Amino acid sequence: MFEAKQCPNMVYSSAIGIDLGTTNTLVAVLQDGRSHIIPNNEGSSQTPSLIYYNPTSLVPSIGRIAEDQCLTCPRNFIFDAKRIIGRHFNDIYVQKFVEQQKQKNFPLEIVRSAQAEPVINLEITNKNLKVVKSPEEVSSDLLKYIRQSVTEYVGSDVKDAVISVPAYFSYAQRAATKRAAEMAGFNVLKLITEPVAAAIEYTFKNERNSGNLLIFDLGGGTLDLSILKLEKDTFRVKAIEGDIFLGGRDFDDHIFNYLILEIGRRYGNLYINKETKKGQRFLYRLRKHATRFKEILSRVDEHTIVLDMDNDNECSITFSRASFNRLCENLFQRIEDKVQQCLESAKMDAREIDNVVLVGGCSKMPKVVEILSRIFGRDKLRSNINKDEAVARGASIHAALLTNQIDESQKYLITEVAPFSVGIMVKYNLMIDIIKKGTPLPVLESAIFNTTINNQKMVEFEIYEGERKNCLQNNHLGSFMINNIPLLRAGEVDFKVTFLLDENGVLVVNGKEISTGIENQLEIEMQNLTLCCSAPFISLAEEHRLIKEDLLYDKFYRLKLRAETFCNQILYDIDQANLRTGWIIKDHCDNFLSTIRDMSYLEHDVLQEGYSTLMKKIRTLFHNSGKDFDISMF
């Protein structure tokens, strides 16, 4: 075992930074004013985020040791836990992950827990015992190993840590990561987003100037993008985007599947039966070759592998960079789409970006550099930091800041943004945003709502998180009611709804009936929720289509609500007045409400025409009855 020697003259920060990656985990500490990577107990700067549970004792092995034992009991070999942490079992992301595992030679058995979360079934020697591990517990076992390595390196028990998470992680995913760290014995000073951590490292290695930075982080498991505005000592996050299923592992899968097809073409299924030990070993070697192909083709134009087959036979496969680019064309397109989405979220043009900082091992791929050069210009790309270590180093600098271990001249502030929009559901599942995605935190926003039916006795506020206009496609956060409201005409009872969202994911929603002051509120710790997303893996073109669809959805149902409120107000008024034409007005309103009941949101123009015609008819009927009725407000 590697034994770390502490130098007695070194001055260490009392806190560390951890890059808890999908593929590799790194830890750093500020030492004599500089950030240093702490090696693990095997002496390596990177610990693969791999865990193997012994089927007899359930004792976990971590990193390379776990990988060495993976073929002993493949079901107990766990990787990519970060991709499903903090999510609901029915989440499309989780279901995609489950499907991917079925196609691989290390199939994890992922099942639904009593709390509707994904857990991993482990194979154990004692058949009468059933053991499952949650993604949090798996991450915790990895972090326990990291903590042990840090303790041996530093010479004391370091508990305080800043841990990085993807910028687009929901509050639920961030909280699950924090719980995993706390289960490992860490005191989490802060969860910092990976791009911000990389930006901190970049600016500490280079002179700090004002300007717009795009942090492009393509690691082994995820793509993470953030646009930050650097203003002297402040990092202001302008926009965040990402893809939890777009990283080096996904490029490996494309090559792996190509190799399987090629070997199947030459030899049939003789060598690729994952149900046999022989087949599992062969597929394991093949996956290692797929990873090597990806790495080598970043440096050379063509590479050949030679596979040992039975009876001293060899199988030679040559693969070129051009073939790799064609094979992974869909992944490269998704990268370009995400960059464009990030720019659109920031409401910025590529020309406004001053520097593009490349982070993550897969940002070295020539095709990635080509894409970014085409969008921003080659002169804006910055590679003068260690791509693999930047996030951990930046997290360690921030840990030192939080524990007052850095100079006054080096101090800075970070302004984060809301990772998702949050708002209220009104009738027809229409989402009314109160706080929009990308709003700087903390934030306080208010909006006025009113009743839509006559003599309404109570109102229920349903709180949602997400970007779609149909709340059923978003994430439900909670609800509360206000009772005993005044029994009045539709639209005449007003409510002020206030949202307060802080940096730690605590959302306080207050609703008050304005005339009486009756109020209620709901405090939502969004960390206690699980994310369930229903619209992942979309292209830029698909996102634009959904935006247009949502605009139509929003426009139609806002008009429909206005029209229904108008009809209810008319019906209320004719009940209060003695109109000889009242029954005719009531018939017009009832017929109109019946006509629009089943209308599609694509029929906005038809609804608008019908609504305008109805108002003209009612104005005429009121006038003929000798009654004044001002409907101009509608």
XYZ file of C-alpha atoms in Angstrom:
634
model
C 0.000 0.000 0.000
C 1.198 3.502 -0.780
C 2.092 5.379 2.387
C 1.779 9.140 2.148
C 4.457 11.110 3.961
C 3.463 14.440 5.398
C 6.101 17.112 5.173
C 6.375 18.840 8.596
C 6.927 22.222 6.952
C 3.778 22.113 4.858
C 0.808 24.232 5.929
C -2.469 22.570 4.931
C -5.930 24.055 4.714
C -8.344 22.656 7.278
C -10.768 21.752 4.469
C -10.565 19.873 1.171
C -12.219 19.986 -2.239
C -13.725 16.848 -3.788
C -14.609 16.283 -7.424
C -17.066 13.396 -7.079
C -17.070 12.428 -10.739
C -19.101 9.896 -12.669
C -15.941 8.199 -13.904
C -13.181 9.378 -11.539
C -13.078 11.037 -8.135
C -10.308 13.467 -7.186
C -9.550 15.336 -3.983
C -7.382 18.419 -3.482
C -6.174 20.589 -0.639
C -4.688 24.060 -0.465
C -1.088 23.684 0.647
C 1.192 26.679 1.209
C -1.120 28.832 -0.895
C -1.324 26.370 -3.815
C -3.835 23.666 -4.622
C -2.456 20.120 -4.626
C -4.082 16.850 -5.608
C -4.088 14.283 -2.777
C -3.163 10.790 -4.005
C -5.259 7.834 -2.911
C -3.881 4.893 -0.922
C -2.496 3.341 -4.117
C -0.608 6.534 -4.942
C -2.823 7.585 -7.850
C -4.185 11.092 -8.264
C -7.481 9.732 -9.635
C -9.738 7.165 -8.015
C -12.087 5.482 -10.491
C -15.661 5.839 -9.220
C -16.066 2.071 -9.158
C -17.290 -0.043 -6.238
C -17.328 -3.814 -5.883
C -19.146 -5.517 -3.001
C -17.766 -8.871 -1.878
C -20.653 -11.354 -2.256
C -19.786 -13.045 1.050
C -18.924 -10.147 3.366
C -20.370 -7.189 1.406
C -17.136 -5.341 2.176
C -16.656 -2.735 -0.576
C -13.532 -2.435 -2.734
C -12.928 0.881 -4.444
C -11.335 2.044 -7.685
C -8.805 -0.118 -9.483
C -9.154 -2.880 -6.898
C -12.898 -2.987 -7.569
C -12.241 -3.214 -11.301
C -9.793 -6.090 -10.780
C -12.522 -8.115 -9.034
C -15.455 -7.197 -11.272
C -15.580 -10.533 -13.114
C -15.851 -12.497 -9.864
C -19.425 -11.306 -9.359
C -20.450 -8.864 -12.130
C -23.757 -7.922 -10.496
C -21.885 -6.466 -7.501
C -19.693 -4.222 -9.659
C -21.243 -0.751 -9.574
C -20.383 2.279 -11.686
C -22.175 5.440 -12.835
C -24.159 5.740 -9.584
C -23.999 9.518 -10.036
C -26.282 9.239 -13.065
C -29.268 8.114 -10.975
C -28.639 9.675 -7.558
C -31.539 11.774 -6.241
C -33.959 10.583 -8.920
C -37.304 8.805 -8.925
C -37.340 5.192 -10.136
C -39.860 6.066 -12.868
C -37.699 8.936 -14.109
C -36.941 8.585 -17.817
C -33.246 9.039 -17.038
C -33.327 6.106 -14.612
C -35.232 3.932 -17.052
C -32.689 4.764 -19.757
C -29.910 3.824 -17.350
C -31.633 0.513 -16.532
C -31.986 -0.238 -20.239
C -28.316 0.545 -20.816
C -27.274 -1.880 -18.082
C -29.224 -4.688 -19.741
C -27.156 -4.171 -22.871
C -23.817 -4.239 -21.071
C -21.768 -7.126 -19.789
C -22.040 -5.849 -16.189
C -25.811 -5.673 -15.742
C -26.803 -3.995 -12.498
C -30.130 -5.203 -11.134
C -31.875 -1.903 -10.372
C -35.241 -2.149 -8.627
C -37.795 0.210 -7.087
C -37.572 0.825 -3.340
C -40.510 1.365 -0.972
C -39.799 5.106 -1.332
C -40.052 4.805 -5.151
C -36.318 5.407 -5.545
C -33.871 3.290 -7.573
C -31.796 0.825 -5.550
C -29.308 -1.832 -6.636
C -29.787 -5.501 -5.774
C -26.566 -7.181 -4.662
C -25.733 -10.844 -5.111
C -24.788 -12.509 -1.826
C -23.663 -15.957 -0.768
C -26.358 -16.319 1.888
C -29.420 -16.884 -0.316
C -31.846 -16.121 2.526
C -30.588 -12.555 2.801
C -31.592 -9.744 0.501
C -29.392 -6.653 0.338
C -29.852 -3.506 -1.708
C -27.718 -0.392 -1.999
C -29.006 3.041 -2.889
C -26.934 5.373 -5.105
C -26.345 7.479 -1.971
C -24.923 4.500 -0.065
C -22.690 3.561 -3.000
C -21.358 7.138 -3.242
C -20.899 7.175 0.533
C -18.718 4.045 0.432
C -16.584 5.693 -2.247
C -16.260 8.860 -0.148
C -15.297 6.845 2.941
C -12.314 5.551 0.983
C -11.473 9.099 -0.112
C -11.651 10.311 3.471
C -9.298 7.541 4.608
C -6.788 8.475 1.887
C -6.938 12.141 2.868
C -6.407 11.325 6.539
C -3.297 9.267 5.767
C -1.910 11.963 3.455
C -2.533 14.971 5.669
C -1.827 13.199 8.934
C -5.056 14.272 10.627
C -8.767 13.671 10.263
C -10.055 16.259 7.789
C -13.847 16.436 7.855
C -14.695 19.779 6.238
C -15.169 19.576 2.482
C -16.490 21.415 -0.539
C -17.942 18.941 -3.032
C -18.606 19.649 -6.696
C -21.843 18.745 -8.485
C -22.997 19.292 -12.078
C -24.459 22.758 -12.565
C -27.748 21.336 -13.836
C -28.236 19.015 -10.843
C -31.622 19.578 -9.220
C -31.858 20.418 -5.538
C -32.874 16.814 -4.907
C -29.713 15.513 -6.609
C -27.549 18.011 -4.729
C -29.104 17.002 -1.426
C -28.610 13.291 -2.151
C -24.934 14.004 -2.854
C -24.668 15.935 0.412
C -26.289 13.089 2.356
C -23.831 10.617 0.834
C -20.926 12.793 2.006
C -22.393 13.138 5.483
C -22.850 9.362 5.688
C -19.103 9.119 4.971
C -18.346 11.437 7.894
C -17.779 14.677 5.993
C -19.074 18.069 7.032
C -20.143 19.616 3.733
C -19.258 23.303 3.784
C -20.828 23.843 0.364
C -21.840 22.106 -2.820
C -20.170 24.003 -5.638
C -21.075 23.535 -9.286
C -18.352 21.928 -11.386
C -18.019 24.779 -13.927
C -17.704 27.373 -11.152
C -15.015 25.272 -9.478
C -13.147 25.036 -12.791
C -13.506 28.805 -13.296
C -12.006 29.429 -9.857
C -8.991 27.283 -10.699
C -8.631 28.957 -14.096
C -8.710 32.484 -12.674
C -6.301 31.597 -9.878
C -3.808 30.247 -12.415
C -4.304 33.213 -14.719
C -4.694 36.913 -14.168
C -8.237 37.772 -13.169
C -9.902 39.971 -15.794
C -13.486 40.991 -16.329
C -15.282 39.134 -19.094
C -17.566 36.281 -20.055
C -16.310 32.724 -19.558
C -17.868 29.589 -20.971
C -16.747 26.564 -18.996
C -16.981 23.489 -21.209
C -16.623 20.362 -19.061
C -16.858 17.054 -20.928
C -15.873 14.293 -18.541
C -16.183 10.551 -18.473
C -19.845 10.625 -17.542
C -21.402 14.017 -18.169
C -21.325 17.209 -20.182
C -21.522 20.333 -18.016
C -21.718 23.877 -19.378
C -21.882 27.237 -17.638
C -21.530 30.813 -18.794
C -20.101 33.058 -16.099
C -19.528 36.783 -16.051
C -16.358 37.637 -14.181
C -16.516 41.063 -12.563
C -13.401 41.709 -10.495
C -14.030 39.553 -7.407
C -17.427 38.142 -8.368
C -18.361 35.059 -10.389
C -21.870 35.614 -11.738
C -23.435 32.530 -13.288
C -25.456 33.569 -16.350
C -26.634 30.222 -17.708
C -26.246 26.498 -17.117
C -26.833 23.469 -19.334
C -25.783 19.866 -19.304
C -26.453 16.264 -20.180
C -26.094 13.452 -17.646
C -25.889 10.901 -20.496
C -23.232 12.559 -22.591
C -19.679 11.769 -21.588
C -16.710 9.567 -22.360
C -18.626 6.470 -21.303
C -21.195 7.090 -24.039
C -18.475 7.379 -26.680
C -17.022 4.125 -25.327
C -20.424 2.469 -25.715
C -20.623 3.479 -29.377
C -17.181 1.957 -30.090
C -17.938 -1.103 -27.955
C -21.151 -1.783 -29.871
C -19.291 -1.354 -33.183
C -16.636 -3.863 -32.073
C -19.301 -6.370 -31.048
C -20.956 -6.070 -34.460
C -17.618 -6.473 -36.218
C -16.639 -9.569 -34.211
C -20.148 -10.976 -34.602
C -19.826 -10.513 -38.364
C -16.554 -12.440 -38.393
C -17.163 -15.100 -35.748
C -20.874 -15.123 -34.902
C -21.809 -15.063 -31.209
C -19.089 -17.505 -30.205
C -17.126 -14.996 -28.119
C -19.774 -12.486 -27.047
C -22.128 -14.550 -24.879
C -22.352 -12.496 -21.669
C -24.065 -15.384 -19.851
C -20.789 -17.349 -19.649
C -17.627 -16.510 -17.708
C -15.632 -16.817 -20.912
C -17.931 -14.416 -22.686
C -17.877 -11.956 -19.779
C -14.070 -11.911 -19.759
C -13.941 -11.357 -23.516
C -16.486 -8.520 -23.362
C -14.589 -6.947 -20.474
C -11.383 -6.888 -22.548
C -13.339 -5.528 -25.499
C -14.723 -2.654 -23.430
C -11.200 -1.771 -22.277
C -10.116 -1.690 -25.935
C -13.065 0.588 -26.765
C -11.896 3.084 -24.156
C -8.349 2.903 -25.462
C -9.555 3.485 -29.029
C -11.259 6.704 -27.933
C -8.164 7.946 -26.090
C -5.613 6.996 -28.774
C -7.661 8.443 -31.648
C -7.436 11.824 -29.919
C -3.700 11.683 -30.684
C -3.400 9.691 -33.927
C -5.432 9.354 -37.111
C -5.703 5.562 -37.042
C -5.220 2.715 -34.567
C -5.265 -1.085 -34.707
C -6.052 -3.519 -31.910
C -5.204 -7.196 -31.855
C -7.492 -9.504 -29.871
C -6.375 -12.935 -28.716
C -8.971 -15.538 -29.711
C -9.041 -19.323 -29.194
C -6.343 -21.670 -30.534
C -3.771 -18.897 -30.803
C -5.923 -17.077 -33.354
C -5.788 -13.310 -33.485
C -8.385 -10.780 -34.569
C -7.073 -7.490 -35.909
C -9.400 -4.462 -36.084
C -8.346 -1.088 -37.461
C -10.312 2.037 -36.673
C -9.703 5.582 -37.926
C -10.480 8.941 -36.362
C -12.752 9.733 -39.312
C -14.671 6.494 -38.699
C -14.909 7.351 -34.993
C -16.308 10.803 -35.800
C -18.926 9.309 -38.118
C -19.847 6.617 -35.598
C -20.343 9.194 -32.826
C -21.893 11.887 -35.019
C -25.087 11.962 -32.938
C -23.091 12.577 -29.732
C -21.096 15.397 -31.306
C -24.349 16.946 -32.538
C -25.744 16.811 -28.996
C -22.622 18.609 -27.770
C -23.114 21.382 -30.312
C -26.816 21.622 -29.446
C -26.053 21.982 -25.727
C -23.559 24.772 -26.402
C -26.172 26.630 -28.448
C -28.805 26.031 -25.759
C -26.471 27.482 -23.140
C -25.900 30.607 -25.254
C -29.643 30.980 -25.784
C -30.317 30.584 -22.050
C -27.821 33.371 -21.362
C -29.347 35.466 -24.180
C -25.861 35.879 -25.583
C -24.133 35.576 -28.925
C -20.988 33.457 -29.306
C -19.086 36.675 -30.083
C -19.795 37.904 -26.542
C -17.844 35.017 -24.985
C -14.288 36.110 -24.199
C -12.790 32.753 -23.190
C -13.852 29.113 -23.529
C -12.181 27.041 -20.808
C -11.854 23.337 -21.687
C -12.260 20.956 -18.750
C -12.627 17.183 -18.557
C -10.598 14.506 -20.281
C -12.941 14.196 -23.267
C -12.590 17.890 -24.138
C -9.270 16.816 -25.715
C -11.057 15.053 -28.582
C -10.172 16.817 -31.873
C -13.795 16.823 -33.050
C -14.850 18.625 -29.859
C -12.138 21.246 -30.390
C -13.290 21.587 -34.005
C -16.920 22.186 -32.937
C -15.964 24.810 -30.347
C -13.539 26.500 -32.748
C -16.270 26.773 -35.363
C -18.670 28.384 -32.862
C -16.304 30.664 -30.926
C -13.040 30.836 -32.876
C -9.895 28.838 -32.111
C -8.220 31.820 -30.447
C -10.786 31.828 -27.606
C -10.191 28.228 -26.511
C -8.173 27.941 -23.296
C -6.438 24.705 -22.307
C -3.822 26.041 -19.881
C -5.188 24.164 -16.868
C -5.141 20.473 -16.025
C -8.405 19.309 -17.573
C -8.786 16.347 -15.236
C -7.863 18.138 -12.004
C -9.344 21.633 -12.438
C -12.643 20.958 -10.663
C -11.058 19.353 -7.586
C -8.452 22.118 -7.359
C -11.115 24.836 -7.669
C -13.219 23.152 -4.976
C -10.192 23.094 -2.651
C -9.607 26.814 -3.200
C -13.237 27.490 -2.316
C -12.903 25.275 0.776
C -9.927 27.392 1.845
C -11.972 30.544 1.257
C -14.815 29.287 3.457
C -12.370 28.444 6.259
C -10.456 31.748 5.929
C -7.286 30.088 4.651
C -6.594 32.378 1.688
C -5.338 35.941 1.450
C -7.737 38.867 1.515
C -6.616 39.826 -1.991
C -7.723 36.428 -3.327
C -11.249 36.468 -1.931
C -14.263 36.418 -4.241
C -18.047 35.983 -4.331
C -20.167 33.508 -6.298
C -23.667 34.282 -7.536
C -25.490 31.081 -8.509
C -28.740 30.819 -10.466
C -31.955 28.825 -10.187
C -31.354 25.535 -12.059
C -35.084 25.223 -12.914
C -38.111 27.500 -13.123
C -40.623 27.251 -10.265
C -44.225 28.387 -10.359
C -47.940 27.813 -9.776
C -50.304 25.473 -11.592
C -53.599 27.054 -12.606
C -56.565 25.455 -14.360
C -55.814 23.154 -17.321
C -52.437 22.261 -15.772
C -51.037 25.572 -17.012
C -47.690 26.475 -15.441
C -47.313 30.128 -14.453
C -43.616 30.788 -13.786
C -42.852 32.887 -10.718
C -39.086 32.360 -10.658
C -37.530 31.609 -14.034
C -34.597 29.313 -14.698
C -31.328 31.260 -14.592
C -32.545 33.875 -12.076
C -29.699 34.901 -9.700
C -30.099 33.584 -6.141
C -31.382 34.437 -3.596
C -34.564 35.771 -5.200
C -37.944 37.117 -4.052
C -40.742 37.291 -6.657
C -44.515 37.887 -6.432
C -47.547 37.564 -8.707
C -51.281 38.253 -8.465
C -53.847 35.502 -9.103
C -57.640 35.592 -8.889
C -60.612 33.261 -8.770
C -62.108 31.980 -12.011
C -65.532 30.786 -10.807
C -68.350 32.457 -8.903
C -68.663 32.097 -5.120
C -65.436 30.134 -4.901
C -64.929 28.928 -1.305
C -61.261 27.995 -1.335
C -58.180 27.996 -3.538
C -55.388 25.430 -3.743
C -51.876 26.382 -4.802
C -49.913 23.601 -6.529
C -46.178 24.286 -6.787
C -44.137 22.883 -9.691
C -40.543 22.931 -10.923
C -39.655 22.685 -14.618
C -39.615 24.382 -18.009
C -42.746 23.010 -19.725
C -46.034 24.903 -19.792
C -47.982 21.726 -19.029
C -47.366 21.039 -15.334
C -47.845 17.305 -15.857
C -44.481 17.358 -17.656
C -42.780 19.091 -14.713
C -41.797 18.098 -11.171
C -44.413 18.505 -8.399
C -43.024 20.157 -5.263
C -46.006 20.559 -2.951
C -49.323 22.319 -2.323
C -51.306 24.333 0.221
C -54.814 25.818 0.475
C -56.480 29.025 1.582
C -60.041 28.526 2.875
C -62.937 30.818 3.843
C -62.322 33.322 1.084
C -65.026 35.918 0.251
C -67.897 34.515 -1.854
C -67.790 36.911 -4.777
C -68.009 37.164 -8.523
C -65.346 35.311 -10.564
C -62.172 37.351 -10.877
C -62.960 39.619 -7.910
C -61.036 37.724 -5.228
C -57.314 38.447 -5.593
C -54.367 36.599 -4.122
C -50.764 37.723 -3.841
C -48.393 34.781 -4.139
C -44.760 35.283 -3.122
C -41.853 32.933 -3.800
C -38.606 33.212 -1.826
C -35.825 30.893 -3.004
C -32.394 30.883 -1.363
C -29.035 29.434 -2.443
C -29.549 26.305 -0.329
C -32.705 25.185 -2.102
C -35.220 26.314 0.496
C -38.345 27.636 -1.225
C -40.924 29.521 0.834
C -44.270 30.119 -0.924
C -46.762 32.484 0.677
C -50.319 33.068 -0.539
C -52.508 35.885 0.807
C -56.109 36.841 -0.027
C -55.686 40.586 -0.418
C -59.035 41.919 0.866
C -59.151 39.903 4.115
C -55.478 39.241 4.740
C -56.142 35.504 5.142
C -52.934 33.709 4.252
C -51.095 30.425 4.309
C -47.631 29.359 3.274
C -45.568 26.340 2.426
C -41.871 25.874 3.046
C -40.351 23.371 0.656
C -36.903 21.969 1.259
C -36.393 20.824 -2.301
C -33.541 18.618 -1.140
C -36.128 16.263 0.347
C -37.694 15.611 -3.052
C -36.711 13.273 -5.848
C -36.447 14.537 -9.401
C -38.667 13.073 -12.093
C -37.978 14.575 -15.500
C -40.137 13.750 -18.486
C -38.444 15.484 -21.425
C -34.735 14.545 -21.571
C -32.415 13.797 -24.484
C -33.829 16.415 -26.834
C -32.010 18.041 -29.721
C -31.767 21.783 -30.270
C -34.360 21.517 -33.041
C -36.647 19.538 -30.737
C -36.184 22.104 -27.966
C -37.167 24.898 -30.363
C -40.227 22.879 -31.384
C -41.212 22.395 -27.738
C -40.745 26.100 -27.027
C -43.113 26.958 -29.882
C -45.564 24.324 -28.672
C -45.427 25.718 -25.131
C -46.024 29.264 -26.383
C -49.180 28.069 -28.143
C -50.232 26.092 -25.063
C -49.719 29.128 -22.818
C -51.458 31.551 -25.193
C -54.478 29.291 -25.715
C -55.163 28.426 -22.081
C -54.639 31.969 -20.834
C -57.280 33.077 -23.347
C -59.565 30.179 -22.424
C -59.334 31.076 -18.723
C -60.106 34.700 -19.538
C -63.108 33.683 -21.645
C -64.448 31.330 -18.959
C -64.024 33.988 -16.288
C -65.916 36.443 -18.511
C -68.799 33.974 -18.957
C -68.950 33.265 -15.214
C -69.047 36.991 -14.474
C -71.898 37.498 -16.976
C -73.829 34.606 -15.424
C -73.260 36.097 -11.959
C -74.477 39.526 -13.100
C -77.685 38.323 -14.776
C -78.561 36.499 -11.564
C -78.282 39.817 -9.723
C -80.227 41.865 -12.302
C -83.745 41.580 -13.677
C -83.014 41.358 -17.402
C -85.727 40.389 -19.869
C -83.006 39.031 -22.141
C -81.218 37.226 -19.303
C -82.188 33.734 -20.457
C -80.843 34.480 -23.952
C -77.520 35.720 -22.505
C -77.320 32.614 -20.317
C -77.884 30.369 -23.348
C -75.140 32.164 -25.299
C -72.691 31.728 -22.427
C -73.605 28.085 -21.810
C -73.344 27.239 -25.505
C -69.976 28.973 -25.764
C -68.605 27.155 -22.695
C -69.842 23.875 -24.132
C -68.209 24.619 -27.509
C -64.782 25.433 -26.082
C -64.742 22.641 -23.477
C -62.843 20.123 -25.632
C -60.907 22.535 -27.845
C -57.255 21.787 -28.571
C -54.588 24.366 -27.768
C -53.912 24.456 -31.524
C -57.296 26.163 -32.029
C -56.373 29.534 -30.519
C -57.645 31.556 -33.483
C -60.987 29.737 -33.438
C -61.304 30.429 -29.696
C -60.388 34.085 -30.185
C -62.995 34.530 -32.919
C -65.703 32.811 -30.872
C -64.845 34.869 -27.776
C -64.994 38.157 -29.747
C -68.341 37.174 -31.291
C -69.750 36.282 -27.871
C -68.742 39.651 -26.371
C -70.405 41.526 -29.259
C -73.641 39.571 -28.801
C -73.708 40.173 -25.063
C -72.937 43.869 -25.442
C -75.876 44.179 -27.845
C -78.234 42.234 -25.550
C -77.305 44.357 -22.544
C -77.780 47.517 -24.595
C -81.206 46.361 -25.839
C -82.214 45.707 -22.225
C -81.353 49.267 -21.275
C -78.439 48.193 -19.094
C -74.905 49.499 -19.262
C -72.171 46.887 -19.145
C -68.556 47.754 -19.751
C -66.763 44.748 -21.170
C -63.799 46.644 -22.571
C -61.621 45.197 -19.802
C -62.008 41.801 -21.428
